[in-house]
């Protein structure tokens, strides 16, 4: 395979050792967005990725942590000029986080507005049980000309997916999604030009160990099977999509 691999959403700072996870990913030559879940984690992530070739850090405030961390939004704002990449951000309306949904909405709205003002940001967005709400806020605050949205591990309905496509969103897809009927049905309606790959490492597994960015090769294989393409063709397509997303 000649094209480089792309892991558009993982958490290298949740690996046992961030510095070695970054250098391993550089060695494997996987273009990687490593997200953060709290702004307090930013300085160290930024420090370890400011001169790397393949790994970029994203500045996040995870919706599942908003209840305890909403005050860190001022820190998030302070760091925003240091990066083009924002995430993990979004909404989670699952049973464990539903009670903070109103607070999450306020924070996400604020993040989208700040990104729109800054311009040229690329966001990796969580939308568990909240796809319509997430899309409502994106439509209102961050239309495609103001920034690039990549929906991470999207589990919304097909009509929500179609709406996201119309709103210019990309989708980062992982191997675990493609093991489910729902994930494969989503893949069937996604335009090739909107697909990116991810691992969400270390939250997904491969043969009983947590994934790492180079495991996106499994996603490439799964997409190749579903689309009747060769893995090399899929890898080239994902690389072209990455370039397009970054061009903005
Ligand atoms: Mn994640």
mmCIF file of C-alpha atoms and ligand atoms in Angstrom:
data_model
loop_
_atom_site.group_PDB
_atom_site.id
_atom_site.type_symbol
_atom_site.label_atom_id
_atom_site.label_comp_id
_atom_site.label_asym_id
_atom_site.label_seq_id
_atom_site.Cartn_x
_atom_site.Cartn_y
_atom_site.Cartn_z
ATOM 1 C CA UNK A 1 0.000 0.000 0.000
ATOM 2 C CA UNK A 2 1.573 3.267 -1.102
ATOM 3 C CA UNK A 3 -0.830 5.783 0.396
ATOM 4 C CA UNK A 4 -0.252 6.698 4.001
ATOM 5 C CA UNK A 5 -2.899 5.628 6.506
ATOM 6 C CA UNK A 6 -5.163 8.138 8.259
ATOM 7 C CA UNK A 7 -6.429 7.896 11.852
ATOM 8 C CA UNK A 8 -8.665 10.916 12.167
ATOM 9 C CA UNK A 9 -9.738 10.281 15.774
ATOM 10 C CA UNK A 10 -7.807 8.601 18.563
ATOM 11 C CA UNK A 11 -6.702 9.396 22.112
ATOM 12 C CA UNK A 12 -2.940 8.926 22.336
ATOM 13 C CA UNK A 13 -2.943 10.700 25.707
ATOM 14 C CA UNK A 14 -4.968 7.828 27.150
ATOM 15 C CA UNK A 15 -2.233 5.347 26.218
ATOM 16 C CA UNK A 16 0.130 4.322 29.035
ATOM 17 C CA UNK A 17 2.823 6.685 27.685
ATOM 18 C CA UNK A 18 1.878 9.591 25.418
ATOM 19 C CA UNK A 19 5.416 10.344 24.249
ATOM 20 C CA UNK A 20 6.062 6.805 23.076
ATOM 21 C CA UNK A 21 2.587 6.537 21.506
ATOM 22 C CA UNK A 22 3.388 9.672 19.483
ATOM 23 C CA UNK A 23 6.796 8.414 18.388
ATOM 24 C CA UNK A 24 5.421 4.983 17.492
ATOM 25 C CA UNK A 25 2.748 6.633 15.330
ATOM 26 C CA UNK A 26 5.401 8.771 13.637
ATOM 27 C CA UNK A 27 7.431 5.624 12.963
ATOM 28 C CA UNK A 28 4.354 3.915 11.496
ATOM 29 C CA UNK A 29 3.684 7.003 9.340
ATOM 30 C CA UNK A 30 -0.009 7.232 10.104
ATOM 31 C CA UNK A 31 -1.525 10.703 9.646
ATOM 32 C CA UNK A 32 -3.193 11.015 13.032
ATOM 33 C CA UNK A 33 -5.428 13.434 14.887
ATOM 34 C CA UNK A 34 -5.001 12.756 18.576
ATOM 35 C CA UNK A 35 -7.877 14.365 20.437
ATOM 36 C CA UNK A 36 -7.906 15.680 23.988
ATOM 37 C CA UNK A 37 -10.830 15.494 26.386
ATOM 38 C CA UNK A 38 -10.020 18.452 28.634
ATOM 39 C CA UNK A 39 -8.270 21.745 27.861
ATOM 40 C CA UNK A 40 -5.907 21.083 30.791
ATOM 41 C CA UNK A 41 -4.393 18.250 28.740
ATOM 42 C CA UNK A 42 -3.602 20.577 25.846
ATOM 43 C CA UNK A 43 -0.156 21.978 26.733
ATOM 44 C CA UNK A 44 1.507 18.570 26.994
ATOM 45 C CA UNK A 45 -0.224 17.219 23.874
ATOM 46 C CA UNK A 46 0.725 20.362 21.968
ATOM 47 C CA UNK A 47 4.314 20.212 23.185
ATOM 48 C CA UNK A 48 4.751 16.613 22.030
ATOM 49 C CA UNK A 49 3.181 17.190 18.584
ATOM 50 C CA UNK A 50 4.312 20.636 17.513
ATOM 51 C CA UNK A 51 7.205 19.366 15.402
ATOM 52 C CA UNK A 52 5.894 15.937 14.389
ATOM 53 C CA UNK A 53 5.231 15.124 10.738
ATOM 54 C CA UNK A 54 2.238 12.801 11.040
ATOM 55 C CA UNK A 55 0.630 13.419 14.415
ATOM 56 C CA UNK A 56 -1.483 16.503 15.155
ATOM 57 C CA UNK A 57 -3.207 17.228 18.460
ATOM 58 C CA UNK A 58 -6.778 18.525 18.689
ATOM 59 C CA UNK A 59 -8.048 20.802 21.453
ATOM 60 C CA UNK A 60 -11.132 19.336 23.077
ATOM 61 C CA UNK A 61 -13.693 19.464 25.830
ATOM 62 C CA UNK A 62 -15.465 16.102 25.786
ATOM 63 C CA UNK A 63 -19.259 16.260 26.196
ATOM 64 C CA UNK A 64 -19.087 13.446 28.755
ATOM 65 C CA UNK A 65 -16.848 15.642 30.933
ATOM 66 C CA UNK A 66 -18.735 18.910 30.561
ATOM 67 C CA UNK A 67 -20.569 18.509 33.846
ATOM 68 C CA UNK A 68 -17.319 18.608 35.874
ATOM 69 C CA UNK A 69 -15.210 20.634 33.438
ATOM 70 C CA UNK A 70 -17.421 23.359 31.968
ATOM 71 C CA UNK A 71 -15.304 26.040 33.645
ATOM 72 C CA UNK A 72 -12.364 24.969 31.508
ATOM 73 C CA UNK A 73 -14.058 26.557 28.492
ATOM 74 C CA UNK A 74 -12.077 29.721 29.172
ATOM 75 C CA UNK A 75 -8.862 27.715 28.979
ATOM 76 C CA UNK A 76 -10.130 26.132 25.725
ATOM 77 C CA UNK A 77 -10.622 29.623 24.297
ATOM 78 C CA UNK A 78 -7.215 30.723 25.405
ATOM 79 C CA UNK A 79 -5.532 27.794 23.600
ATOM 80 C CA UNK A 80 -7.639 27.889 20.423
ATOM 81 C CA UNK A 81 -5.245 30.126 18.430
ATOM 82 C CA UNK A 82 -2.548 27.441 18.893
ATOM 83 C CA UNK A 83 -4.273 24.844 16.678
ATOM 84 C CA UNK A 84 -6.401 24.193 13.598
ATOM 85 C CA UNK A 85 -7.785 20.992 15.122
ATOM 86 C CA UNK A 86 -10.624 20.905 17.629
ATOM 87 C CA UNK A 87 -11.923 17.793 19.413
ATOM 88 C CA UNK A 88 -13.215 15.849 21.010
ATOM 89 C CA UNK A 89 -16.279 18.085 21.227
ATOM 90 C CA UNK A 90 -19.999 17.574 20.640
ATOM 91 C CA UNK A 91 -23.021 16.250 22.493
ATOM 92 C CA UNK A 92 -23.859 13.023 24.343
ATOM 93 C CA UNK A 93 -27.517 12.402 25.167
ATOM 94 C CA UNK A 94 -26.977 8.821 26.334
ATOM 95 C CA UNK A 95 -28.499 7.863 29.724
ATOM 96 C CA UNK A 96 -25.339 8.602 31.725
ATOM 97 C CA UNK A 97 -24.879 12.122 30.372
ATOM 98 C CA UNK A 98 -28.398 13.232 29.589
ATOM 99 C CA UNK A 99 -28.650 15.338 32.727
ATOM 100 C CA UNK A 100 -25.856 17.617 31.524
ATOM 101 C CA UNK A 101 -27.319 17.993 28.021
ATOM 102 C CA UNK A 102 -28.380 21.629 28.459
ATOM 103 C CA UNK A 103 -24.932 22.529 29.742
ATOM 104 C CA UNK A 104 -23.333 20.515 26.902
ATOM 105 C CA UNK A 105 -25.426 22.418 24.352
ATOM 106 C CA UNK A 106 -24.259 25.755 25.704
ATOM 107 C CA UNK A 107 -20.622 24.681 25.598
ATOM 108 C CA UNK A 108 -20.833 23.156 22.104
ATOM 109 C CA UNK A 109 -22.646 26.213 20.766
ATOM 110 C CA UNK A 110 -19.922 28.414 22.187
ATOM 111 C CA UNK A 111 -17.191 26.218 20.676
ATOM 112 C CA UNK A 112 -18.838 26.328 17.236
ATOM 113 C CA UNK A 113 -19.214 30.103 17.411
ATOM 114 C CA UNK A 114 -15.576 30.601 18.387
ATOM 115 C CA UNK A 115 -14.446 28.274 15.591
ATOM 116 C CA UNK A 116 -16.607 30.145 13.068
ATOM 117 C CA UNK A 117 -15.087 33.452 14.127
ATOM 118 C CA UNK A 118 -11.557 32.075 13.923
ATOM 119 C CA UNK A 119 -12.182 30.333 10.562
ATOM 120 C CA UNK A 120 -10.384 27.357 9.013
ATOM 121 C CA UNK A 121 -10.777 24.996 11.993
ATOM 122 C CA UNK A 122 -11.294 21.255 11.617
ATOM 123 C CA UNK A 123 -13.512 19.631 14.253
ATOM 124 C CA UNK A 124 -13.899 15.989 15.250
ATOM 125 C CA UNK A 125 -17.386 15.713 16.710
ATOM 126 C CA UNK A 126 -19.110 13.244 19.056
ATOM 127 C CA UNK A 127 -22.892 12.910 18.563
ATOM 128 C CA UNK A 128 -24.091 9.927 20.623
ATOM 129 C CA UNK A 129 -27.909 9.876 20.698
ATOM 130 C CA UNK A 130 -27.811 13.516 19.689
ATOM 131 C CA UNK A 131 -27.238 13.583 15.929
ATOM 132 C CA UNK A 132 -30.160 15.885 15.140
ATOM 133 C CA UNK A 133 -29.219 18.315 17.894
ATOM 134 C CA UNK A 134 -25.578 18.322 16.800
ATOM 135 C CA UNK A 135 -26.600 18.985 13.191
ATOM 136 C CA UNK A 136 -28.996 21.762 14.243
ATOM 137 C CA UNK A 137 -26.123 23.545 16.002
ATOM 138 C CA UNK A 138 -23.679 22.946 13.144
ATOM 139 C CA UNK A 139 -26.184 24.280 10.615
ATOM 140 C CA UNK A 140 -26.737 27.357 12.707
ATOM 141 C CA UNK A 141 -23.199 28.170 13.820
ATOM 142 C CA UNK A 142 -20.610 26.458 11.636
ATOM 143 C CA UNK A 143 -21.704 26.140 7.991
ATOM 144 C CA UNK A 144 -19.118 24.610 5.601
ATOM 145 C CA UNK A 145 -17.581 27.904 4.527
ATOM 146 C CA UNK A 146 -16.649 28.618 8.157
ATOM 147 C CA UNK A 147 -15.041 25.307 9.097
ATOM 148 C CA UNK A 148 -14.825 21.589 8.478
ATOM 149 C CA UNK A 149 -16.825 19.082 10.528
ATOM 150 C CA UNK A 150 -15.865 15.429 10.814
ATOM 151 C CA UNK A 151 -18.493 13.320 12.564
ATOM 152 C CA UNK A 152 -16.711 10.690 14.611
ATOM 153 C CA UNK A 153 -18.290 7.213 15.096
ATOM 154 C CA UNK A 154 -21.625 8.441 13.737
ATOM 155 C CA UNK A 155 -24.570 6.320 14.915
ATOM 156 C CA UNK A 156 -27.465 8.504 13.805
ATOM 157 C CA UNK A 157 -30.218 7.429 11.426
ATOM 158 C CA UNK A 158 -29.895 7.347 7.663
ATOM 159 C CA UNK A 159 -31.924 10.516 7.305
ATOM 160 C CA UNK A 160 -29.681 12.239 9.835
ATOM 161 C CA UNK A 161 -26.667 11.012 7.852
ATOM 162 C CA UNK A 162 -28.157 12.446 4.652
ATOM 163 C CA UNK A 163 -28.690 15.754 6.377
ATOM 164 C CA UNK A 164 -25.071 15.731 7.587
ATOM 165 C CA UNK A 165 -23.904 15.033 4.040
ATOM 166 C CA UNK A 166 -25.952 18.022 2.814
ATOM 167 C CA UNK A 167 -24.313 20.132 5.526
ATOM 168 C CA UNK A 168 -20.882 19.239 4.135
ATOM 169 C CA UNK A 169 -19.788 16.961 6.981
ATOM 170 C CA UNK A 170 -17.198 14.209 6.711
ATOM 171 C CA UNK A 171 -17.503 10.914 8.608
ATOM 172 C CA UNK A 172 -14.637 9.137 10.318
ATOM 173 C CA UNK A 173 -15.395 5.436 10.351
ATOM 174 C CA UNK A 174 -13.802 2.716 12.507
ATOM 175 C CA UNK A 175 -13.585 -1.061 12.238
ATOM 176 C CA UNK A 176 -15.937 -1.642 15.160
ATOM 177 C CA UNK A 177 -18.699 0.334 13.408
ATOM 178 C CA UNK A 178 -18.342 -1.765 10.284
ATOM 179 C CA UNK A 179 -18.869 -4.947 12.306
ATOM 180 C CA UNK A 180 -22.473 -3.825 12.972
ATOM 181 C CA UNK A 181 -25.411 -3.800 10.530
ATOM 182 C CA UNK A 182 -26.059 -0.173 11.363
ATOM 183 C CA UNK A 183 -22.493 0.815 10.538
ATOM 184 C CA UNK A 184 -22.547 -1.086 7.261
ATOM 185 C CA UNK A 185 -25.876 0.508 6.313
ATOM 186 C CA UNK A 186 -24.393 3.920 6.995
ATOM 187 C CA UNK A 187 -21.379 3.081 4.854
ATOM 188 C CA UNK A 188 -23.715 2.147 1.998
ATOM 189 C CA UNK A 189 -25.078 5.696 1.746
ATOM 190 C CA UNK A 190 -21.904 7.704 2.391
ATOM 191 C CA UNK A 191 -20.390 9.414 -0.636
ATOM 192 C CA UNK A 192 -16.827 8.184 -1.153
ATOM 193 C CA UNK A 193 -15.571 11.753 -0.988
ATOM 194 C CA UNK A 194 -16.783 12.161 2.622
ATOM 195 C CA UNK A 195 -15.211 9.110 4.223
ATOM 196 C CA UNK A 196 -12.237 9.237 6.607
ATOM 197 C CA UNK A 197 -10.901 6.486 8.855
ATOM 198 C CA UNK A 198 -10.324 6.368 12.617
ATOM 199 C CA UNK A 199 -9.593 3.943 15.440
ATOM 200 C CA UNK A 200 -10.879 5.881 18.497
ATOM 201 C CA UNK A 201 -7.959 4.106 20.158
ATOM 202 C CA UNK A 202 -7.663 2.964 22.867
ATOM 203 C CA UNK A 203 -11.480 2.572 23.037
ATOM 204 C CA UNK A 204 -11.714 -0.074 20.318
ATOM 205 C CA UNK A 205 -10.189 -3.533 20.415
ATOM 206 C CA UNK A 206 -8.416 -5.805 17.999
ATOM 207 C CA UNK A 207 -7.746 -9.407 19.000
ATOM 208 C CA UNK A 208 -8.058 -8.603 22.720
ATOM 209 C CA UNK A 209 -5.717 -5.641 22.821
ATOM 210 C CA UNK A 210 -6.558 -1.939 22.532
ATOM 211 C CA UNK A 211 -6.112 -0.556 19.029
ATOM 212 C CA UNK A 212 -3.421 1.889 17.950
ATOM 213 C CA UNK A 213 -3.408 4.192 14.901
ATOM 214 C CA UNK A 214 -1.775 1.685 12.523
ATOM 215 C CA UNK A 215 -4.835 -0.554 13.056
ATOM 216 C CA UNK A 216 -6.770 1.704 10.659
ATOM 217 C CA UNK A 217 -5.518 -0.805 8.089
ATOM 218 C CA UNK A 218 -8.442 -2.968 9.330
ATOM 219 C CA UNK A 219 -10.915 -0.205 8.464
ATOM 220 C CA UNK A 220 -9.344 0.111 5.028
ATOM 221 C CA UNK A 221 -9.835 -3.638 4.473
ATOM 222 C CA UNK A 222 -13.440 -3.525 5.693
ATOM 223 C CA UNK A 223 -14.291 -0.589 3.408
ATOM 224 C CA UNK A 224 -12.559 -2.347 0.511
ATOM 225 C CA UNK A 225 -14.772 -5.407 1.047
ATOM 226 C CA UNK A 226 -17.969 -3.372 1.305
ATOM 227 C CA UNK A 227 -17.226 -1.206 -1.721
ATOM 228 C CA UNK A 228 -15.577 -3.876 -3.867
ATOM 229 C CA UNK A 229 -12.398 -1.872 -4.130
ATOM 230 C CA UNK A 230 -8.809 -2.875 -3.434
ATOM 231 C CA UNK A 231 -7.276 -1.773 -0.119
ATOM 232 C CA UNK A 232 -4.806 0.361 -2.093
ATOM 233 C CA UNK A 233 -7.662 2.151 -3.829
ATOM 234 C CA UNK A 234 -9.431 2.795 -0.525
ATOM 235 C CA UNK A 235 -6.227 4.074 1.090
ATOM 236 C CA UNK A 236 -5.671 6.446 -1.833
ATOM 237 C CA UNK A 237 -9.277 7.657 -1.587
ATOM 238 C CA UNK A 238 -8.972 8.338 2.164
ATOM 239 C CA UNK A 239 -5.710 10.201 1.642
ATOM 240 C CA UNK A 240 -7.304 12.346 -1.076
ATOM 241 C CA UNK A 241 -10.239 13.084 1.261
ATOM 242 C CA UNK A 242 -7.847 14.101 4.017
ATOM 243 C CA UNK A 243 -6.078 16.521 1.684
ATOM 244 C CA UNK A 244 -9.390 17.983 0.615
ATOM 245 C CA UNK A 245 -10.616 18.387 4.193
ATOM 246 C CA UNK A 246 -7.384 20.131 5.161
ATOM 247 C CA UNK A 247 -7.535 22.453 2.172
ATOM 248 C CA UNK A 248 -10.918 23.600 3.515
HETATM 249 MN MN1 LIG B 1 -13.172 9.480 21.191
#
